[in-house]
């Protein structure tokens, strides 16, 4: 694992294949500041953060109020219905690699917490010390060893400034690294990030990605054939589209459009991954866990419209029965919703996903609620079969080890059948064999974790990856669940519908 303090460049002097700027240790890396006079004897080694959260009252009640606070394109964000968190600057960055990417990040986070000094006047989920994270879908990526051995599989970023809102309360958190004399503090910390105008991308040209649209149905057909032969029950296959913009892509432009048009989704931005995911991998809050499972999709033929939002995801163990409000008189939506709810192909695909999430959460929970039937979630571009799985975490002994963090729960859930397939090992092997695509962090966990371990992690769907070397280039992703009854051309049409949010976000 590699870590860089105060937004430094990760790497190791003299180690081939890594940039310069840090020193590598066996577990995680940081240029720790010299011990200060007030550091207690026996305190764990590593960086020490000083955190202060105060209430603010100047945040407008709009879906984009948080996004509008972002000073520049280097944005961290997790926003839904105008609530959530945004951050900027970097106090610390941890980069992790390979199969241990989640555990290494979680261990590093716990070490930071052991030394952090936190003054939190708000004490709400998301206040105090938080980190934003984004992790790769797979343990390995095509070409990693031969082309880019230093490429990180995950990033956990502690911002210097966080602004959050939950209901009618809003707050600001400032975070500084003890001993970092180059970092601004206090009022200077806010003035160090002057607000820059949001830049539109201008003209955008789309092109085929790793596998062209004309060739992708053949990949799907191979997946269907392998399922029908009994090799596996379901596989999720993805494709990408490459966009080139006239101007460098400003993350805030994308977030603003997504937060407005897809406000019932979680609009996110972490380390170059941007999107609006409708699927919550896990929320952990005060001993309760929840996961929104989506699998089974139908396109809304009338195109992007006003979103019909179901009830908020529950935080208590109660059945979720609301299917969302369907606009009166919208016969097309009613017809499509009924068609989706009766589709044996989509119900089968959905059942695989729900079972995988319930099985992954069960070891951590003393009780769970798994609804018998899904509801239909209406989004502007598509409808999904959806199930909200909820549970109560097993009581922890206060004198024993810490309870599992939201990040460790996300690691246990990933990859679910909604983004990989069933059985998991066979599906992942088939994806590596036939997909022909480097997913990178697409369909991997993305979200945030707090000082108490609680947090929210979504699946990076309806998303895109901005190129780290040329910000005019961006890769858009879409994937479809394939079962024995899947039709390749219908899956292609579904993937086009799932590309719509990011195509819309790139427009002026």
Coordinates of C-alpha atoms in Angstrom, one line a residue, residues 1-311:
X1 CA 0.0 0.0 0.0
X2 CA 1.1 3.5 -0.7
X3 CA 0.1 6.7 1.1
X4 CA 0.8 10.3 0.4
X5 CA 0.3 13.1 3.0
X6 CA -1.2 16.5 2.1
X7 CA -1.9 15.5 -1.4
X8 CA 1.7 14.5 -2.3
X9 CA 2.5 12.3 -5.2
X10 CA 2.5 8.6 -4.3
X11 CA 5.6 6.7 -5.0
X12 CA 9.0 5.6 -3.8
X13 CA 12.4 7.0 -4.7
X14 CA 14.5 4.4 -6.2
X15 CA 11.8 1.7 -6.6
X16 CA 11.2 0.9 -10.3
X17 CA 7.7 1.4 -11.6
X18 CA 6.6 3.9 -9.0
X19 CA 6.7 7.7 -9.0
X20 CA 8.7 9.6 -6.4
X21 CA 7.5 11.1 -3.1
X22 CA 7.0 8.5 -0.3
X23 CA 8.7 5.7 1.5
X24 CA 7.4 2.1 1.3
X25 CA 6.7 0.1 4.5
X26 CA 5.4 -3.5 4.7
X27 CA 1.8 -2.4 5.4
X28 CA 1.2 1.1 4.4
X29 CA 3.3 4.1 3.6
X30 CA 3.4 7.8 4.7
X31 CA 5.9 10.5 5.2
X32 CA 5.0 10.9 8.9
X33 CA 5.8 14.2 10.5
X34 CA 8.2 14.4 13.4
X35 CA 6.6 13.6 16.7
X36 CA 5.1 16.7 18.3
X37 CA 5.6 17.5 22.0
X38 CA 2.0 16.7 22.8
X39 CA 2.1 13.2 21.2
X40 CA 1.4 10.7 24.0
X41 CA 4.0 8.1 24.7
X42 CA 3.2 4.7 23.2
X43 CA 0.9 6.3 20.6
X44 CA 0.8 4.4 17.3
X45 CA 3.2 5.7 14.6
X46 CA 1.9 7.4 11.5
X47 CA 0.3 10.6 10.4
X48 CA -1.8 12.5 12.9
X49 CA -4.8 14.6 11.8
X50 CA -6.5 17.4 13.6
X51 CA -10.2 17.6 12.6
X52 CA -12.8 20.3 13.4
X53 CA -16.5 20.2 12.4
X54 CA -18.8 23.2 12.9
X55 CA -22.4 23.9 11.9
X56 CA -23.1 26.2 9.0
X57 CA -26.4 27.8 7.9
X58 CA -25.7 29.3 4.5
X59 CA -26.4 26.2 2.3
X60 CA -29.4 26.7 -0.1
X61 CA -32.1 24.0 -0.2
X62 CA -31.4 22.8 -3.7
X63 CA -30.3 19.5 -5.2
X64 CA -26.9 21.0 -6.3
X65 CA -26.2 23.1 -3.2
X66 CA -23.3 20.9 -2.1
X67 CA -21.9 20.4 -5.6
X68 CA -22.0 24.2 -6.1
X69 CA -19.6 24.6 -3.1
X70 CA -16.8 22.7 -4.9
X71 CA -14.1 25.2 -5.8
X72 CA -12.5 23.3 -8.7
X73 CA -12.6 20.2 -10.8
X74 CA -10.7 18.0 -8.3
X75 CA -13.9 17.1 -6.6
X76 CA -14.9 14.5 -4.0
X77 CA -18.7 14.0 -3.8
X78 CA -21.4 11.7 -2.5
X79 CA -24.8 13.4 -3.0
X80 CA -28.4 12.3 -3.1
X81 CA -31.5 14.5 -3.0
X82 CA -29.2 17.4 -2.1
X83 CA -27.9 15.6 1.0
X84 CA -24.5 14.0 1.4
X85 CA -20.9 15.1 1.4
X86 CA -18.5 17.0 -0.9
X87 CA -14.8 17.5 -0.2
X88 CA -11.7 19.1 -1.7
X89 CA -8.0 19.1 -1.1
X90 CA -6.1 16.1 0.2
X91 CA -4.8 15.8 3.7
X92 CA -4.0 12.1 3.2
X93 CA -4.2 9.6 0.3
X94 CA -3.9 5.9 0.6
X95 CA -3.4 3.7 -2.5
X96 CA -3.8 0.0 -2.4
X97 CA -3.2 -2.9 -4.7
X98 CA -4.6 -6.3 -5.7
X99 CA -6.6 -8.7 -3.6
X100 CA -5.7 -6.9 -0.4
X101 CA -6.9 -3.5 -1.5
X102 CA -9.9 -3.4 0.9
X103 CA -8.2 -4.8 3.9
X104 CA -5.1 -2.6 3.5
X105 CA -7.2 0.5 3.1
X106 CA -9.3 -0.4 6.2
X107 CA -6.2 -1.1 8.3
X108 CA -4.6 2.2 7.2
X109 CA -7.9 4.0 8.1
X110 CA -8.0 2.5 11.6
X111 CA -4.4 3.5 12.2
X112 CA -5.2 7.1 11.2
X113 CA -8.2 7.0 13.6
X114 CA -6.0 5.9 16.5
X115 CA -4.1 9.2 16.3
X116 CA -6.7 11.6 15.1
X117 CA -7.8 14.5 17.2
X118 CA -11.5 15.3 16.4
X119 CA -13.6 18.2 17.6
X120 CA -17.1 17.6 16.2
X121 CA -19.9 20.0 17.2
X122 CA -22.4 18.3 14.9
X123 CA -22.2 14.5 15.5
X124 CA -24.2 13.4 12.5
X125 CA -23.3 10.7 10.0
X126 CA -20.7 12.2 7.8
X127 CA -19.5 14.9 10.2
X128 CA -16.1 14.6 11.9
X129 CA -13.3 12.7 10.1
X130 CA -14.3 11.1 6.9
X131 CA -12.5 9.6 3.9
X132 CA -13.8 9.0 0.3
X133 CA -12.9 5.8 -1.5
X134 CA -13.0 4.1 -4.9
X135 CA -11.8 0.6 -5.6
X136 CA -11.3 -1.6 -8.6
X137 CA -13.8 -4.2 -9.6
X138 CA -11.3 -7.0 -10.0
X139 CA -8.3 -8.2 -8.1
X140 CA -6.3 -8.0 -11.3
X141 CA -6.7 -5.9 -14.5
X142 CA -5.6 -6.7 -18.0
X143 CA -2.1 -5.6 -18.7
X144 CA -1.3 -4.6 -15.1
X145 CA 1.9 -6.6 -14.7
X146 CA 3.4 -6.0 -18.2
X147 CA 2.2 -2.5 -18.9
X148 CA 1.5 -0.7 -15.6
X149 CA 2.7 -2.7 -12.5
X150 CA 2.3 0.4 -10.2
X151 CA -1.3 1.0 -11.1
X152 CA -3.4 1.3 -7.9
X153 CA -6.4 -0.9 -7.4
X154 CA -8.0 1.4 -4.9
X155 CA -7.8 4.9 -3.3
X156 CA -8.9 6.2 0.1
X157 CA -8.7 10.0 0.2
X158 CA -9.0 12.2 3.3
X159 CA -9.9 15.7 2.1
X160 CA -8.8 19.0 3.7
X161 CA -12.3 20.5 3.6
X162 CA -15.7 18.7 3.7
X163 CA -19.1 20.3 3.5
X164 CA -22.1 18.1 4.4
X165 CA -25.8 18.2 4.8
X166 CA -28.4 15.9 6.3
X167 CA -32.0 17.2 6.3
X168 CA -32.1 20.7 7.7
X169 CA -28.6 20.6 9.2
X170 CA -25.4 21.4 7.4
X171 CA -21.8 21.5 8.5
X172 CA -18.2 22.2 7.4
X173 CA -15.2 20.1 8.5
X174 CA -11.6 21.1 8.2
X175 CA -8.7 18.6 8.4
X176 CA -5.0 19.3 8.8
X177 CA -2.0 17.1 9.1
X178 CA 0.2 17.7 12.2
X179 CA 3.7 18.7 11.1
X180 CA 2.8 19.6 7.5
X181 CA 4.1 23.1 7.5
X182 CA 3.2 23.6 3.8
X183 CA -0.5 23.1 4.3
X184 CA -2.7 26.1 5.1
X185 CA -4.7 26.1 8.3
X186 CA -7.8 27.9 9.7
X187 CA -9.2 30.6 7.5
X188 CA -6.2 30.3 5.2
X189 CA -7.3 26.7 4.4
X190 CA -10.6 27.9 2.9
X191 CA -8.9 30.8 1.0
X192 CA -6.3 28.4 -0.4
X193 CA -9.0 27.0 -2.7
X194 CA -10.6 29.9 -4.5
X195 CA -13.8 29.1 -6.5
X196 CA -13.0 28.7 -10.2
X197 CA -15.8 29.0 -12.9
X198 CA -17.3 25.7 -14.0
X199 CA -16.2 24.9 -17.6
X200 CA -18.5 23.1 -20.0
X201 CA -16.9 20.3 -22.1
X202 CA -17.9 21.8 -25.4
X203 CA -18.2 19.5 -28.4
X204 CA -18.0 15.9 -27.4
X205 CA -17.2 13.0 -29.8
X206 CA -18.1 9.5 -28.9
X207 CA -16.3 6.4 -30.2
X208 CA -16.3 2.6 -29.6
X209 CA -14.3 1.4 -26.7
X210 CA -12.5 -1.9 -26.2
X211 CA -15.3 -3.8 -27.9
X212 CA -17.4 -2.1 -30.5
X213 CA -21.2 -1.9 -30.4
X214 CA -21.4 -4.1 -33.5
X215 CA -19.2 -6.8 -31.9
X216 CA -20.5 -6.8 -28.4
X217 CA -23.7 -9.0 -29.1
X218 CA -21.3 -11.8 -30.0
X219 CA -19.7 -11.5 -26.6
X220 CA -23.1 -11.7 -25.0
X221 CA -24.0 -14.7 -27.2
X222 CA -20.9 -16.5 -25.9
X223 CA -22.0 -15.8 -22.4
X224 CA -25.4 -17.2 -23.1
X225 CA -23.9 -20.3 -24.6
X226 CA -21.7 -20.9 -21.6
X227 CA -24.7 -20.5 -19.3
X228 CA -26.8 -22.9 -21.3
X229 CA -24.0 -25.5 -21.2
X230 CA -24.3 -25.5 -17.4
X231 CA -20.9 -23.7 -16.7
X232 CA -22.7 -21.0 -14.6
X233 CA -26.1 -19.5 -14.0
X234 CA -25.5 -15.8 -14.6
X235 CA -22.7 -13.5 -15.8
X236 CA -22.6 -9.7 -16.0
X237 CA -20.9 -8.4 -19.1
X238 CA -19.8 -4.8 -19.6
X239 CA -18.8 -2.5 -22.5
X240 CA -17.3 1.0 -22.7
X241 CA -17.6 4.0 -25.0
X242 CA -14.8 6.6 -25.3
X243 CA -15.7 10.3 -25.3
X244 CA -13.3 13.1 -26.3
X245 CA -14.4 16.6 -25.3
X246 CA -13.4 19.9 -26.8
X247 CA -12.3 21.2 -23.4
X248 CA -10.9 19.5 -20.2
X249 CA -13.8 17.8 -18.4
X250 CA -14.8 19.7 -15.3
X251 CA -16.1 17.2 -12.7
X252 CA -18.5 19.8 -11.3
X253 CA -20.3 20.1 -14.6
X254 CA -21.0 16.4 -14.6
X255 CA -22.0 16.3 -11.0
X256 CA -24.3 19.2 -11.3
X257 CA -26.2 17.7 -14.2
X258 CA -26.4 14.3 -12.6
X259 CA -27.4 15.6 -9.2
X260 CA -30.3 17.5 -10.8
X261 CA -31.6 15.0 -13.3
X262 CA -30.9 11.8 -11.3
X263 CA -31.4 13.1 -7.8
X264 CA -32.7 9.8 -6.5
X265 CA -29.4 8.2 -7.4
X266 CA -26.1 8.7 -5.5
X267 CA -24.0 11.2 -7.5
X268 CA -20.4 10.5 -6.8
X269 CA -16.9 11.7 -7.7
X270 CA -13.8 10.0 -6.3
X271 CA -10.3 10.0 -7.9
X272 CA -11.5 10.4 -11.5
X273 CA -14.6 8.1 -11.2
X274 CA -17.8 10.1 -11.7
X275 CA -21.4 8.9 -12.0
X276 CA -24.8 8.6 -10.5
X277 CA -25.4 5.1 -9.2
X278 CA -28.9 3.8 -8.3
X279 CA -27.4 0.8 -6.4
X280 CA -26.3 1.1 -2.8
X281 CA -23.9 -1.7 -1.9
X282 CA -24.1 -1.0 1.8
X283 CA -25.0 1.6 4.3
X284 CA -23.9 1.1 7.9
X285 CA -25.3 3.5 10.5
X286 CA -25.6 3.0 14.3
X287 CA -25.7 -0.8 14.1
X288 CA -28.1 -1.0 11.2
X289 CA -27.1 -2.0 7.6
X290 CA -29.0 -1.7 4.4
X291 CA -28.3 -2.6 0.8
X292 CA -30.4 -1.8 -2.3
X293 CA -30.1 -4.6 -4.9
X294 CA -30.9 -3.8 -8.5
X295 CA -31.1 -6.5 -11.2
X296 CA -33.5 -6.7 -14.1
X297 CA -34.0 -3.7 -16.3
X298 CA -36.3 -2.3 -18.9
X299 CA -35.9 0.9 -20.9
X300 CA -38.3 3.8 -20.6
X301 CA -39.2 4.4 -24.3
X302 CA -40.2 8.0 -23.8
X303 CA -36.6 8.9 -22.9
X304 CA -35.2 10.9 -20.0
X305 CA -38.0 12.5 -18.0
X306 CA -38.8 13.5 -14.5
X307 CA -37.6 10.9 -12.0
X308 CA -40.2 9.0 -10.0
X309 CA -38.6 8.3 -6.7
X310 CA -39.5 5.6 -4.3
X311 CA -39.5 6.0 -0.5

